[in-house]
Coordinates of C-alpha atoms and ligand atoms in Angstrom, one line a residue:
X1 CA 101.9 99.7 116.8
X2 CA 104.6 101.8 115.1
X3 CA 104.8 105.5 114.4
X4 CA 102.8 106.5 111.4
X5 CA 102.7 110.2 111.3
X6 CA 104.8 110.4 108.5
X7 CA 102.8 108.0 106.4
X8 CA 101.0 109.2 103.4
X9 CA 97.6 108.2 104.8
X10 CA 98.2 110.5 107.9
X11 CA 98.0 114.5 107.5
X12 CA 98.8 116.4 110.7
X13 CA 98.4 113.4 112.7
X14 CA 94.7 112.7 111.4
X15 CA 93.2 111.0 108.5
X16 CA 90.0 110.7 106.3
X17 CA 90.0 107.3 104.6
X18 CA 87.1 107.0 102.0
X19 CA 86.0 103.4 102.0
X20 CA 84.4 101.9 99.0
X21 CA 84.2 98.1 99.5
X22 CA 80.4 98.0 99.8
X23 CA 79.8 96.4 96.4
X24 CA 81.4 93.3 98.2
X25 CA 80.1 93.8 101.8
X26 CA 76.7 94.9 101.3
X27 CA 76.2 94.3 97.6
X28 CA 74.5 96.6 94.8
X29 CA 71.7 97.6 97.3
X30 CA 74.0 100.5 98.6
X31 CA 74.0 102.0 95.2
X32 CA 70.3 102.1 94.6
X33 CA 70.0 105.9 95.2
X34 CA 73.4 106.6 93.2
X35 CA 73.7 104.1 90.5
X36 CA 76.2 106.0 88.9
X37 CA 78.6 105.1 91.7
X38 CA 78.8 101.6 90.8
X39 CA 81.3 102.9 88.4
X40 CA 84.2 102.8 90.8
X41 CA 86.0 105.4 88.9
X42 CA 83.3 108.1 90.2
X43 CA 84.4 107.4 93.8
X44 CA 88.2 107.4 92.8
X45 CA 87.4 111.0 91.3
X46 CA 86.0 111.9 94.8
X47 CA 89.0 110.5 96.6
X48 CA 91.2 112.8 94.8
X49 CA 89.7 115.6 97.1
X50 CA 92.6 117.2 99.4
X51 CA 90.7 116.1 102.4
X52 CA 91.0 112.3 101.6
X53 CA 94.0 110.8 103.0
X54 CA 93.6 107.4 101.6
X55 CA 91.0 105.3 99.7
X56 CA 90.3 101.7 100.9
X57 CA 89.1 99.1 98.2
X58 CA 89.3 95.6 97.6
X59 CA 91.7 93.9 95.1
X60 CA 89.6 94.1 91.8
X61 CA 88.7 97.3 92.0
X62 CA 92.5 98.3 93.1
X63 CA 93.6 96.5 90.0
X64 CA 91.3 97.8 87.6
X65 CA 91.1 101.6 88.7
X66 CA 94.0 102.5 91.0
X67 CA 96.5 102.8 87.9
X68 CA 94.5 105.7 86.7
X69 CA 94.8 107.6 90.1
X70 CA 98.2 106.7 91.3
X71 CA 99.2 110.3 91.3
X72 CA 96.4 111.7 93.1
X73 CA 95.0 108.9 95.5
X74 CA 97.0 107.0 98.3
X75 CA 95.6 103.5 98.1
X76 CA 94.9 101.3 101.2
X77 CA 94.4 97.8 100.5
X78 CA 91.3 96.2 102.3
X79 CA 92.5 92.7 102.2
X80 CA 89.9 90.8 103.8
X81 CA 86.1 90.9 103.2
X82 CA 83.1 89.1 102.3
X83 CA 79.7 89.1 100.8
X84 CA 76.4 89.8 102.6
X85 CA 75.3 86.4 101.2
X86 CA 77.4 84.7 103.7
X87 CA 75.2 83.1 106.3
X88 CA 77.7 81.8 108.6
X89 CA 79.5 83.2 111.5
X90 CA 80.9 86.7 110.9
X91 CA 84.2 86.0 109.2
X92 CA 86.0 87.6 106.2
X93 CA 88.0 85.8 103.6
X94 CA 91.5 87.2 103.0
X95 CA 91.3 88.1 99.4
X96 CA 95.0 89.3 98.7
X97 CA 98.2 89.0 100.1
X98 CA 100.2 92.2 101.6
X99 CA 102.9 91.4 99.0
X100 CA 100.6 91.6 96.3
X101 CA 98.8 94.9 97.7
X102 CA 102.1 96.5 97.6
X103 CA 102.8 95.4 94.2
X104 CA 99.5 97.0 93.2
X105 CA 100.9 100.2 94.9
X106 CA 99.1 100.1 98.3
X107 CA 100.7 102.3 101.0
X108 CA 98.5 100.9 103.7
X109 CA 96.6 97.9 104.7
X110 CA 93.1 97.4 106.0
X111 CA 91.7 94.2 107.9
X112 CA 88.7 93.3 109.5
X113 CA 88.7 91.3 112.6
X114 CA 85.2 90.3 114.3
X115 CA 86.1 90.1 118.1
X116 CA 83.4 87.6 119.5
X117 CA 83.0 85.6 116.3
X118 CA 83.2 82.0 116.6
X119 CA 85.9 82.9 113.7
X120 CA 87.8 85.2 116.1
X121 CA 90.8 83.0 116.5
X122 CA 91.4 82.1 112.7
X123 CA 90.8 86.0 112.0
X124 CA 93.5 86.9 114.6
X125 CA 95.9 84.4 113.2
X126 CA 95.3 85.9 109.5
X127 CA 96.0 89.3 111.1
X128 CA 99.0 88.4 112.6
X129 CA 100.3 87.1 109.1
X130 CA 99.3 90.6 107.3
X131 CA 100.3 92.7 110.1
X132 CA 104.0 91.1 110.1
X133 CA 103.9 91.1 106.3
X134 CA 103.1 94.7 106.4
X135 CA 106.1 95.6 108.8
X136 CA 108.2 94.0 105.9
X137 CA 106.7 96.9 103.6
X138 CA 106.5 99.6 106.2
X139 CA 102.8 99.9 105.8
X140 CA 100.6 100.9 108.6
X141 CA 97.8 98.6 109.2
X142 CA 94.2 99.7 110.0
X143 CA 92.1 97.3 111.7
X144 CA 88.1 97.5 111.1
X145 CA 87.6 96.2 114.7
X146 CA 84.2 95.1 115.3
X147 CA 82.4 92.9 117.8
X148 CA 80.2 90.6 116.0
X149 CA 79.2 87.1 116.6
X150 CA 76.2 84.8 117.5
X151 CA 77.4 85.0 121.1
X152 CA 77.0 88.7 121.3
X153 CA 73.6 89.6 122.0
X154 CA 74.0 93.4 121.6
X155 CA 77.3 93.7 119.8
X156 CA 77.6 97.4 119.6
X157 CA 77.4 98.4 123.2
X158 CA 80.0 101.0 124.4
X159 CA 81.8 98.3 126.2
X160 CA 82.1 95.9 123.5
X161 CA 83.2 98.9 121.1
X162 CA 85.9 99.9 123.6
X163 CA 87.0 96.3 123.8
X164 CA 87.2 96.0 120.2
X165 CA 89.5 98.9 120.1
X166 CA 91.6 97.5 122.9
X167 CA 91.9 94.4 120.8
X168 CA 93.4 96.3 117.9
X169 CA 96.0 97.8 120.2
X170 CA 96.8 94.4 121.4
X171 CA 97.1 92.6 118.1
X172 CA 99.4 95.3 116.7
X173 CA 97.2 97.5 114.5
X174 CA 98.4 101.0 113.8
X175 CA 95.1 102.5 113.5
X176 CA 91.7 100.9 114.8
X177 CA 88.3 101.8 113.0
X178 CA 85.3 101.5 115.4
X179 CA 81.7 102.5 115.4
X180 CA 80.9 105.6 117.3
X181 CA 79.5 104.1 120.6
X182 CA 76.9 106.7 120.9
X183 CA 78.5 109.6 123.3
X184 CA 81.5 111.3 123.6
X185 CA 82.3 109.8 127.0
X186 CA 82.1 106.4 125.6
X187 CA 84.2 107.3 122.6
X188 CA 86.8 108.8 124.9
X189 CA 86.7 105.6 126.7
X190 CA 87.2 103.6 123.7
X191 CA 90.0 106.0 122.5
X192 CA 91.7 105.5 126.0
X193 CA 91.5 101.8 125.7
X194 CA 93.5 102.1 122.3
X195 CA 96.6 103.6 124.2
X196 CA 98.8 105.6 121.7
X197 CA 97.2 103.8 118.8
X198 CA 95.3 106.0 116.5
X199 CA 91.4 105.4 116.7
X200 CA 89.2 106.5 113.8
X201 CA 85.3 106.5 113.6
X202 CA 83.5 104.2 111.1
X203 CA 81.0 106.5 109.0
X204 CA 78.0 104.3 109.0
X205 CA 74.5 104.4 107.1
X206 CA 73.9 107.9 105.5
X207 CA 72.5 110.5 107.8
X208 CA 71.8 114.3 107.3
X209 CA 74.8 116.6 107.1
X210 CA 74.4 118.2 110.5
X211 CA 74.0 114.7 112.2
X212 CA 76.7 113.3 110.6
X213 CA 79.2 116.1 111.0
X214 CA 78.1 116.5 114.6
X215 CA 79.1 112.9 115.4
X216 CA 82.4 113.5 113.7
X217 CA 82.8 116.6 115.9
X218 CA 82.1 114.7 118.9
X219 CA 84.6 111.9 117.9
X220 CA 87.3 114.3 117.2
X221 CA 86.8 116.1 120.5
X222 CA 86.9 112.7 122.2
X223 CA 90.3 112.1 120.9
X224 CA 89.6 110.1 117.6
X225 CA 92.1 110.6 114.8
X226 CA 89.5 111.2 112.1
X227 CA 87.4 108.5 110.3
X228 CA 86.9 106.0 107.7
X229 CA 83.8 106.8 105.8
X230 CA 81.8 105.3 102.8
X231 CA 78.1 106.0 102.4
X232 CA 78.0 109.4 104.1
X233 CA 80.4 110.6 101.5
X234 CA 79.8 109.0 98.2
X235 CA 76.1 108.4 98.6
X236 CA 75.7 112.2 98.8
X237 CA 74.7 114.0 95.8
X238 CA 77.5 116.3 96.3
X239 CA 80.4 114.4 98.1
X240 CA 82.7 117.7 97.5
X241 CA 80.7 119.6 99.8
X242 CA 80.7 117.2 102.6
X243 CA 84.5 116.6 102.0
X244 CA 84.8 120.3 102.3
X245 CA 83.0 120.4 105.7
X246 CA 84.8 117.2 107.0
X247 CA 88.1 118.9 106.2
X248 CA 87.3 121.7 108.5
X249 CA 85.9 119.4 111.2
X250 CA 88.7 116.8 111.2
X251 CA 91.8 118.8 110.4
X252 CA 90.9 122.2 111.7
X253 CA 88.8 120.9 114.5
X254 CA 85.8 123.4 113.6
X255 CA 82.2 123.0 114.9
X256 CA 79.9 121.1 112.7
X257 CA 77.2 123.9 112.3
X258 CA 80.2 126.4 111.5
X259 CA 81.9 124.0 109.0
X260 CA 78.7 123.6 107.1
X261 CA 78.1 127.2 107.0
X262 CA 81.4 127.9 105.6
X263 CA 80.8 125.4 102.8
X264 CA 77.3 127.0 101.7
Ligands
LIG301 P1 80.5 103.2 105.9 O1 81.1 104.6 106.1 O2 79.7 103.4 104.7 O3 79.8 102.5 106.9 O4 81.9 102.6 105.3 C1 82.8 102.0 106.3 C2 82.8 100.3 106.2 O5 83.5 99.9 107.1 C3 83.1 99.8 104.8 O6 84.3 99.6 104.6 C4 82.3 98.5 104.9 O7 82.1 98.2 103.6 C5 81.3 99.0 105.8 O8 81.4 99.9 106.6 C6 80.7 97.9 106.5 O9 79.8 98.0 107.4 P2 78.9 97.0 108.2 O10 79.9 95.9 108.6 O11 78.4 97.7 109.5 O12 77.8 96.5 107.6

């Protein structure tokens, strides 16, 4: 872990990473209710909101769309990923190198590691290569750290999520992105397992405004440094409004209901 408070992906110690790699990870099904968002430019527009400290995308989307937004958006290169059509053990192909990501304009790297997968060892070795290359470019590395594999019956237990956060610290991530483990106490424990590394909450599937913001509020109170979110922002009819509210909850540490009221 290196100090990253001066990185453009961080604002006052916190961050809101807007993720849009779902076309690869989940497929067009995530866009059924919002077909206009199949055009990545629409989500890049959303990422120009002040609250967003970085936008995480895969290579093809970065190459095609980032050049039009390089003055307004901080690019995080999500360098591994795979489709939902893959039926093997959880794994993730490395789709672009850190050097090439830097050439495209990335200021940070995103990398998935599935602790507990039969592919975990290869993924850890690929992470080592990416993490050390990122150091050469002075780019922070965010690990999407998920317990996932055939040997894990209940992958998302609070203990497994805390373990995933510790794996991120041990392997040298600067930020770890974990699922909310279900309670503020469990989140606090997971954050503690990450030591001084920053932990951010994963957005998850779309819920109501209040439910989503309350979970974010609880995560922040538990010591999280923000969130990496996709569907809960860009699947909404009005992504600007939820980002206005998120800005208050994450950076101003306001309560969810007060933030929503302020954004009416
Ligand atoms: P969401 O906020 O929509 O969950 O996005 C965050 C993210 O990590 C994306 O980067 C990724 O595509 C997706 O979640 C993967 O979700 P899962 O692996 O749980 O299906």
